[in-house]
Amino acid sequence: MSIDAQTVKKIAFLSHLKIDEDKIDATKEEFNKILQWVDQLKEVDTEQVEPLVSVNDGTLDMRKDEVTEGNQAEAILANAPMQEYGYFAVPKVVE
């Protein structure tokens, strides 16, 4: 499989990325390198390999869930640059 310049532009549009026209060819080459690498991975024989849930064999030690320092909302909000109604206030980032 090979990616062309038109596909790069479509991927950029769908992912809301701005790719300058002079970088389309370089991006196309990077995409093609990634696809070649994926094709190499497909050639690996994994028939006798058991699926992994985790790379760690051990288990995590569970601790008792206890509140150690609660009721400090005012102290925490004192560090906030903006607050409103007892909550952090942040600038709107979605139009």
XYZ file of C-alpha atoms in Angstrom:
95
model
C 0.000 0.000 0.000
C 1.267 3.443 -0.847
C 0.103 6.883 0.219
C -0.108 9.701 -2.331
C -0.221 13.480 -1.802
C -4.022 13.579 -2.093
C -4.359 10.993 0.701
C -1.997 13.018 2.908
C -4.201 16.072 2.412
C -7.324 14.065 3.227
C -5.744 12.633 6.404
C -4.648 16.132 7.424
C -8.177 17.448 6.884
C -9.827 14.615 8.822
C -7.394 14.916 11.732
C -7.499 18.739 11.773
C -3.759 18.988 11.152
C -2.183 21.816 9.226
C 0.462 20.495 6.850
C 2.158 23.109 4.713
C 2.251 22.458 0.968
C 6.046 22.263 0.991
C 5.896 19.466 3.594
C 3.314 17.263 1.842
C 5.970 15.171 0.087
C 7.987 14.653 3.271
C 4.837 13.639 5.144
C 3.915 11.261 2.328
C 7.330 9.594 2.622
C 6.955 9.275 6.408
C 3.512 7.675 6.015
C 4.905 5.231 3.462
C 7.786 4.303 5.792
C 5.289 3.624 8.585
C 3.170 1.449 6.287
C 6.263 -0.494 5.175
C 7.122 -1.107 8.820
C 3.574 -2.355 9.492
C 3.896 -4.706 6.512
C 7.117 -6.061 8.034
C 5.290 -6.667 11.309
C 2.603 -8.628 9.462
C 5.281 -11.076 8.303
C 6.145 -12.110 11.873
C 4.827 -15.575 12.725
C 2.726 -15.240 15.890
C 0.813 -18.506 15.529
C 2.225 -20.111 18.691
C 2.342 -16.916 20.789
C -0.179 -16.508 23.582
C -1.851 -13.072 23.756
C -0.624 -10.880 26.623
C -2.866 -9.009 28.964
C 0.130 -7.363 30.595
C 3.890 -7.559 30.198
C 4.216 -7.793 33.983
C 3.772 -11.183 35.613
C 3.367 -9.747 39.103
C 0.323 -8.250 40.688
C 0.023 -4.833 42.225
C -0.298 -4.619 45.971
C -3.613 -3.094 46.886
C -3.788 -0.549 49.657
C -6.759 0.446 51.693
C -8.480 3.498 50.246
C -8.453 6.035 53.043
C -8.910 9.789 53.025
C -5.808 11.234 54.640
C -6.131 14.954 54.035
C -9.617 15.957 53.029
C -11.687 19.113 53.176
C -8.970 21.376 51.755
C -10.894 22.869 48.850
C -10.225 26.450 49.934
C -6.477 25.848 50.301
C -6.311 24.163 46.903
C -8.361 26.847 45.164
C -6.146 29.538 46.702
C -3.476 28.498 44.163
C -5.832 28.660 41.183
C -5.464 31.634 38.833
C -9.251 31.658 38.325
C -12.053 30.168 40.380
C -15.801 30.402 40.381
C -18.459 28.947 42.703
C -15.846 26.861 44.533
C -14.448 25.255 41.358
C -11.479 25.815 39.064
C -12.387 28.137 36.183
C -10.603 27.707 32.869
C -10.793 29.613 29.598
C -13.148 28.226 26.969
C -11.151 26.255 24.378
C -13.986 24.890 22.225
C -15.792 27.141 19.793
